Coordinates of C-alpha atoms and ligand atoms in Angstrom, one line a residue:
M1 CA 62.6 138.5 79.7
A2 CA 61.6 134.9 78.7
T3 CA 58.3 134.6 76.8
I4 CA 56.4 132.0 74.8
N5 CA 56.3 132.7 71.0
T6 CA 53.2 131.4 69.2
H7 CA 55.2 129.4 66.8
T8 CA 56.9 127.4 69.6
K9 CA 56.3 123.7 69.3
V10 CA 56.5 121.3 72.3
L11 CA 56.5 117.6 72.0
L12 CA 54.9 115.6 74.8
I13 CA 56.3 112.1 75.2
Y14 CA 54.1 109.8 77.2
T15 CA 55.9 106.8 78.7
G16 CA 53.4 105.8 81.4
G17 CA 53.2 106.2 85.2
T18 CA 50.5 107.4 87.5
I19 CA 50.1 110.7 85.7
G20 CA 48.4 109.1 82.7
M21 CA 46.0 107.0 84.7
V22 CA 42.4 107.5 85.6
R23 CA 40.6 106.0 88.6
D24 CA 37.6 103.8 87.8
Y25 CA 35.3 105.1 90.5
D26 CA 33.2 101.9 90.5
T27 CA 36.1 99.5 91.2
G28 CA 38.7 102.0 92.7
T29 CA 41.4 100.7 90.4
L30 CA 43.8 102.8 88.4
K31 CA 44.0 102.2 84.6
A32 CA 45.9 103.7 81.7
F33 CA 44.3 106.8 80.2
D34 CA 43.6 107.2 76.5
F35 CA 46.5 109.5 75.9
K36 CA 44.9 111.0 72.8
R37 CA 42.2 112.4 75.0
L38 CA 44.7 114.0 77.3
L39 CA 44.8 117.4 75.6
K40 CA 41.0 117.4 75.5
S41 CA 40.7 116.7 79.2
I42 CA 43.0 119.5 80.1
P43 CA 41.6 122.5 78.2
E44 CA 43.9 124.7 80.2
L45 CA 46.8 123.5 77.9
T46 CA 45.2 125.2 74.9
Q47 CA 45.6 128.6 76.7
L48 CA 49.3 128.2 76.5
N49 CA 50.4 130.2 73.5
C50 CA 52.2 127.2 71.8
Q51 CA 51.6 124.2 69.7
I52 CA 51.6 120.9 71.5
D53 CA 52.2 117.6 69.7
S54 CA 52.3 114.2 71.4
V55 CA 53.7 110.7 71.0
S56 CA 53.1 107.8 73.3
F57 CA 54.9 104.5 74.1
D58 CA 52.8 101.8 72.4
T59 CA 52.4 100.2 75.8
P60 CA 52.7 102.8 78.6
I61 CA 54.6 101.3 81.5
D62 CA 54.9 101.7 85.3
S63 CA 58.3 103.3 85.6
S64 CA 59.4 100.3 87.8
N65 CA 59.7 98.5 84.5
M66 CA 62.0 101.0 82.9
N67 CA 65.2 99.7 81.5
T68 CA 68.0 100.9 79.2
T69 CA 66.0 99.9 76.1
H70 CA 63.3 102.3 77.1
W71 CA 65.9 105.1 77.7
V72 CA 67.2 104.6 74.2
A73 CA 63.6 104.7 72.9
I74 CA 63.0 108.1 74.6
A75 CA 66.3 109.4 73.4
S76 CA 65.5 108.3 69.8
I77 CA 62.1 110.0 69.9
I78 CA 63.8 113.3 70.9
E79 CA 66.4 112.8 68.2
E80 CA 63.8 112.2 65.6
H81 CA 61.9 115.4 66.5
Y82 CA 64.9 117.5 67.5
E83 CA 64.8 119.8 64.5
T84 CA 61.0 120.2 64.4
H85 CA 60.3 120.9 68.0
D86 CA 61.6 123.6 70.4
G87 CA 61.1 121.7 73.6
F88 CA 60.2 118.3 75.0
V89 CA 58.1 117.2 78.0
V90 CA 58.5 113.5 79.1
L91 CA 55.6 112.1 81.1
H92 CA 57.1 109.4 83.3
G93 CA 56.3 107.5 86.5
S94 CA 58.0 109.1 89.5
D95 CA 59.5 105.9 90.9
T96 CA 62.5 105.8 88.5
M97 CA 62.2 109.3 87.0
S98 CA 65.5 110.4 88.5
H99 CA 67.3 107.4 87.0
T100 CA 65.8 107.9 83.5
S101 CA 66.3 111.6 83.4
S102 CA 69.9 111.3 84.7
A103 CA 70.6 108.8 82.0
L104 CA 69.1 111.0 79.3
S105 CA 71.2 113.9 80.5
F106 CA 74.3 111.9 79.5
M107 CA 72.9 110.4 76.4
L108 CA 71.9 113.8 74.9
E109 CA 75.2 115.5 74.2
N110 CA 75.3 119.2 73.3
L111 CA 71.6 119.6 74.1
G112 CA 70.4 123.0 73.2
K113 CA 66.7 122.6 74.0
P114 CA 64.6 121.8 77.1
V115 CA 63.8 118.2 78.0
I116 CA 61.5 118.4 81.0
F117 CA 60.5 115.2 82.9
T118 CA 57.4 115.3 85.0
G119 CA 54.8 113.0 86.5
S120 CA 52.5 113.1 89.4
Q121 CA 51.6 111.4 92.7
L122 CA 47.9 111.3 91.9
P123 CA 46.4 110.3 88.5
I124 CA 45.3 113.0 86.2
G125 CA 41.7 112.1 86.6
D126 CA 41.7 112.4 90.4
L127 CA 39.9 115.4 91.9
R128 CA 42.9 116.4 94.0
T129 CA 45.5 115.6 91.3
D130 CA 48.9 117.3 91.2
A131 CA 49.2 116.2 87.5
K132 CA 47.6 119.2 86.0
E133 CA 49.9 121.8 87.6
N134 CA 53.0 119.6 86.9
L135 CA 52.0 119.1 83.3
I136 CA 50.9 122.6 82.5
T137 CA 53.9 124.3 84.0
S138 CA 56.3 121.8 82.5
V139 CA 54.9 122.6 79.0
Q140 CA 55.1 126.3 79.8
I141 CA 58.7 126.1 80.9
A142 CA 59.6 123.9 77.8
A143 CA 58.1 126.6 75.6
L144 CA 60.0 129.5 77.2
Q145 CA 62.3 131.4 74.8
E146 CA 64.7 134.3 75.2
K147 CA 65.9 136.1 72.1
D148 CA 64.4 133.3 70.0
K149 CA 66.4 130.6 71.8
P150 CA 65.1 128.1 74.3
L151 CA 65.7 129.3 77.9
I152 CA 66.3 125.8 79.3
Q153 CA 69.0 123.9 77.4
E154 CA 69.3 120.8 79.6
V155 CA 67.5 117.8 81.0
A156 CA 65.4 118.9 83.9
L157 CA 62.7 117.6 86.2
Y158 CA 59.6 119.5 87.3
F159 CA 57.6 118.5 90.3
E160 CA 55.5 120.4 92.8
Y161 CA 56.4 124.0 91.9
K162 CA 60.2 123.4 91.3
L163 CA 62.3 122.7 88.2
Y164 CA 65.5 120.9 89.1
R165 CA 68.5 119.8 87.1
A166 CA 67.4 116.2 86.5
N167 CA 70.7 114.5 87.3
R168 CA 70.8 116.1 90.7
T169 CA 67.5 114.7 91.8
T170 CA 66.3 111.8 94.0
K171 CA 62.8 110.6 94.8
I172 CA 62.5 111.2 98.5
N173 CA 58.8 110.8 99.3
A174 CA 56.1 108.3 98.2
E175 CA 53.3 110.2 99.9
Q176 CA 53.7 113.9 99.7
F177 CA 53.3 115.9 96.5
E178 CA 56.9 117.2 97.0
A179 CA 58.3 113.9 95.9
F180 CA 61.8 115.0 94.7
A181 CA 64.7 116.7 96.2
S182 CA 68.0 118.1 94.8
L183 CA 70.0 118.6 97.9
N184 CA 73.3 119.5 96.2
Y185 CA 72.1 121.9 93.6
P186 CA 69.5 124.7 93.8
P187 CA 66.3 124.7 91.7
L188 CA 66.5 126.2 88.2
V189 CA 63.0 127.6 88.3
E190 CA 60.4 128.1 91.0
S191 CA 56.8 128.5 90.2
G192 CA 54.7 130.9 92.3
V193 CA 52.5 133.7 91.1
H194 CA 55.3 134.2 88.6
L195 CA 57.8 131.8 87.2
K196 CA 61.1 132.7 88.8
V197 CA 64.0 131.6 86.6
Y198 CA 67.5 131.4 88.2
N199 CA 69.5 132.1 85.1
E200 CA 72.8 131.7 87.1
H201 CA 72.0 128.1 87.7
L202 CA 71.2 127.1 84.1
L203 CA 73.5 125.1 81.8
T204 CA 73.8 126.5 78.3
N205 CA 75.1 125.0 75.1
R206 CA 77.1 128.2 74.5
Q207 CA 79.3 126.9 71.7
S208 CA 76.3 125.6 69.8
K209 CA 78.0 122.3 69.2
K210 CA 76.2 119.7 67.2
F211 CA 73.5 117.7 69.1
F212 CA 74.4 114.1 69.4
V213 CA 72.5 111.1 70.8
H214 CA 74.5 108.3 72.5
K215 CA 72.6 105.1 72.3
V216 CA 75.0 102.5 73.6
L217 CA 74.8 101.9 77.3
D218 CA 76.6 99.1 79.1
N219 CA 74.7 97.9 82.2
N220 CA 77.4 95.7 83.6
V221 CA 77.4 97.8 86.7
G222 CA 76.5 97.2 90.3
L223 CA 75.6 99.0 93.5
L224 CA 76.7 98.2 97.0
R225 CA 75.6 100.1 100.1
L226 CA 77.9 99.7 103.1
F227 CA 76.3 98.9 106.4
P228 CA 77.7 97.9 109.8
G229 CA 77.7 94.1 109.7
L230 CA 78.4 93.7 106.0
N231 CA 79.6 90.1 105.6
P232 CA 82.8 89.4 103.6
S233 CA 81.1 86.7 101.5
V234 CA 78.5 89.3 100.4
L235 CA 81.2 91.6 99.3
N236 CA 83.0 88.9 97.5
S237 CA 80.0 87.7 95.7
V238 CA 79.4 91.3 94.4
L239 CA 83.0 91.8 93.4
E240 CA 83.1 88.4 91.7
T241 CA 80.0 89.0 89.6
P242 CA 80.7 87.7 86.1
D243 CA 81.2 90.6 83.6
L244 CA 80.9 93.3 86.2
K245 CA 82.8 96.3 85.0
A246 CA 81.9 99.1 87.4
L247 CA 80.5 99.4 90.9
V248 CA 79.0 102.3 92.8
L249 CA 80.0 102.0 96.5
E250 CA 77.7 103.9 98.8
T251 CA 80.1 104.9 101.6
Y252 CA 79.3 106.6 104.9
G253 CA 79.2 110.3 105.4
A254 CA 82.0 112.1 103.6
G255 CA 83.1 108.9 101.9
N256 CA 84.2 106.7 104.8
A257 CA 84.4 103.0 105.0
P258 CA 85.4 100.4 107.7
T259 CA 89.2 99.8 107.8
D260 CA 88.8 96.0 108.1
A261 CA 91.6 94.3 106.2
W262 CA 89.3 92.0 104.2
L263 CA 87.3 94.9 102.9
I264 CA 90.3 97.0 101.9
S265 CA 92.1 94.1 100.3
G266 CA 89.0 92.9 98.5
L267 CA 88.4 96.4 97.0
K268 CA 92.1 96.9 96.2
E269 CA 92.3 93.6 94.4
A270 CA 89.1 94.3 92.4
I271 CA 90.4 97.7 91.2
K272 CA 93.8 96.1 90.3
N273 CA 91.8 93.6 88.2
G274 CA 90.2 96.4 86.3
L275 CA 86.9 97.0 88.1
H276 CA 85.9 100.7 88.3
I277 CA 84.7 101.5 91.8
V278 CA 83.1 104.9 92.5
S279 CA 82.6 106.1 96.1
V280 CA 79.4 108.1 96.6
T281 CA 78.0 109.2 99.9
Q282 CA 74.9 107.4 101.2
C283 CA 73.8 110.6 102.8
S284 CA 71.1 112.5 100.8
G285 CA 73.2 115.6 100.7
G286 CA 76.8 116.6 100.9
S287 CA 79.9 115.2 99.2
V288 CA 82.7 112.6 99.4
L289 CA 85.8 114.2 100.7
M290 CA 88.5 111.6 100.2
G291 CA 91.1 111.6 102.9
Q292 CA 89.3 113.8 105.4
Y293 CA 89.1 111.0 107.8
E294 CA 91.4 108.1 108.4
T295 CA 88.5 105.8 107.3
S296 CA 88.7 107.1 103.7
E297 CA 92.5 107.3 103.4
Q298 CA 92.8 103.7 102.2
L299 CA 90.2 104.2 99.6
K300 CA 92.0 107.2 98.3
K301 CA 95.3 105.3 98.2
M302 CA 93.8 102.5 96.1
Q303 CA 92.6 105.0 93.5
I304 CA 88.9 104.6 94.1
I305 CA 86.9 107.0 91.9
N306 CA 85.8 110.1 93.8
G307 CA 82.0 110.5 93.1
K308 CA 82.1 113.9 95.0
D309 CA 78.5 115.1 95.4
I310 CA 76.9 113.0 92.6
T311 CA 73.7 111.1 93.3
T312 CA 73.6 107.3 93.2
E313 CA 71.1 107.5 90.3
S314 CA 73.4 109.8 88.3
A315 CA 76.6 107.7 89.2
L316 CA 74.9 104.5 87.8
A317 CA 73.8 106.3 84.6
K318 CA 77.2 107.9 84.1
L319 CA 78.9 104.6 84.5
M320 CA 76.6 102.9 81.9
Y321 CA 77.2 105.9 79.5
L322 CA 81.0 105.9 79.9
L323 CA 81.3 102.1 79.7
G324 CA 79.2 102.3 76.5
S325 CA 81.4 105.0 75.1
N326 CA 84.5 102.9 75.3
V327 CA 86.4 105.3 77.4
S328 CA 89.9 103.9 78.0
N329 CA 90.8 102.4 81.4
K330 CA 93.5 104.9 81.7
S331 CA 91.3 108.0 81.5
F332 CA 88.1 106.5 83.1
K333 CA 88.8 107.8 86.6
T334 CA 89.6 111.3 85.3
I335 CA 86.6 111.5 83.0
F336 CA 84.2 110.2 85.7
E337 CA 85.5 112.8 88.2
T338 CA 84.8 115.6 85.6
A339 CA 81.4 117.2 85.5
L340 CA 80.0 116.4 82.1
R341 CA 76.4 117.7 82.4
G342 CA 76.5 119.6 85.6
E343 CA 75.9 116.4 87.6
M344 CA 78.7 117.1 90.2
Q345 CA 80.7 120.0 91.6
Ligands
LIG401 N1 54.6 103.4 90.2 C1 54.4 104.6 89.5 C2 55.5 104.8 88.5 O1 56.6 105.2 88.8 C3 54.4 105.8 90.4 C4 54.3 107.1 89.8 O2 54.0 107.3 88.6 O3 54.4 108.1 90.5 O4 55.3 104.5 87.4

């Protein structure tokens, strides 16, 4: 049975996003909240039986402005406080939360503590805000311990009563409170009258290997979504991008692509010249099944990387992480096709 011990320490990391904003009722505009006042304005947090500390980005940002430098900053804060805290809650805008949290899942190797991303659709100061529940339950989950060990030992994302494995999520709605989905992996925890933890879905750092933070990411990566009518010159301009090292190709359905000679030869040539191309499905759920249809046979033959059921967000982050880790060209495909943090089947 998971419980919260009074000595448990949770670190709140505030990066920005709607959650930390208040509405100026005179002008109707949203403005950044004084984060130091956050704990005071949510007295419910003090009822949780744990100690909550906080750090904030000097300049909180809308998550549309997130980049790899910010990812390194978040990872570094976690590294700095890893020994002193039992769990981490990252407050982040919802727009790119799946990207940042997927990246963090790769950057934090042998993670043995919870890193829970959360945010909200309405600012914390709004009457009908979803921020309070998201924040309070995230802290509660980050503080959960079983036999004196953190219950969650991975990067997760909590939104609207569900905790998901972060690198399985996608933002699917800009209007409803249920903004995220994880179509290829079930929730880790559901919050109702009780917190229902699905232990069988959790990742665990069983061998207690040493925690390590990867801070080198190589963003010479691209993304191309196939669509009927794709023009050869658009394909070529992408494939000929200077310094491009890897490309996520969003294919149709179970990994299918047109059989046009210009497309097949363009991709084949690029792979021969050293570009890593990953096929992911542009469907929200399901998996690439290379060779199931004639329209993916050619891709399979040219040794395109099989992204299986990975999300686009996670594929991009995994590429930046692997390119930054100097993985050899020979083993790149095999390593990409291996689940490193539960991000694919
Ligand atoms: N634009 C905001 C952001 O992602 C939206 C949000 O926080 O939900 O930072």
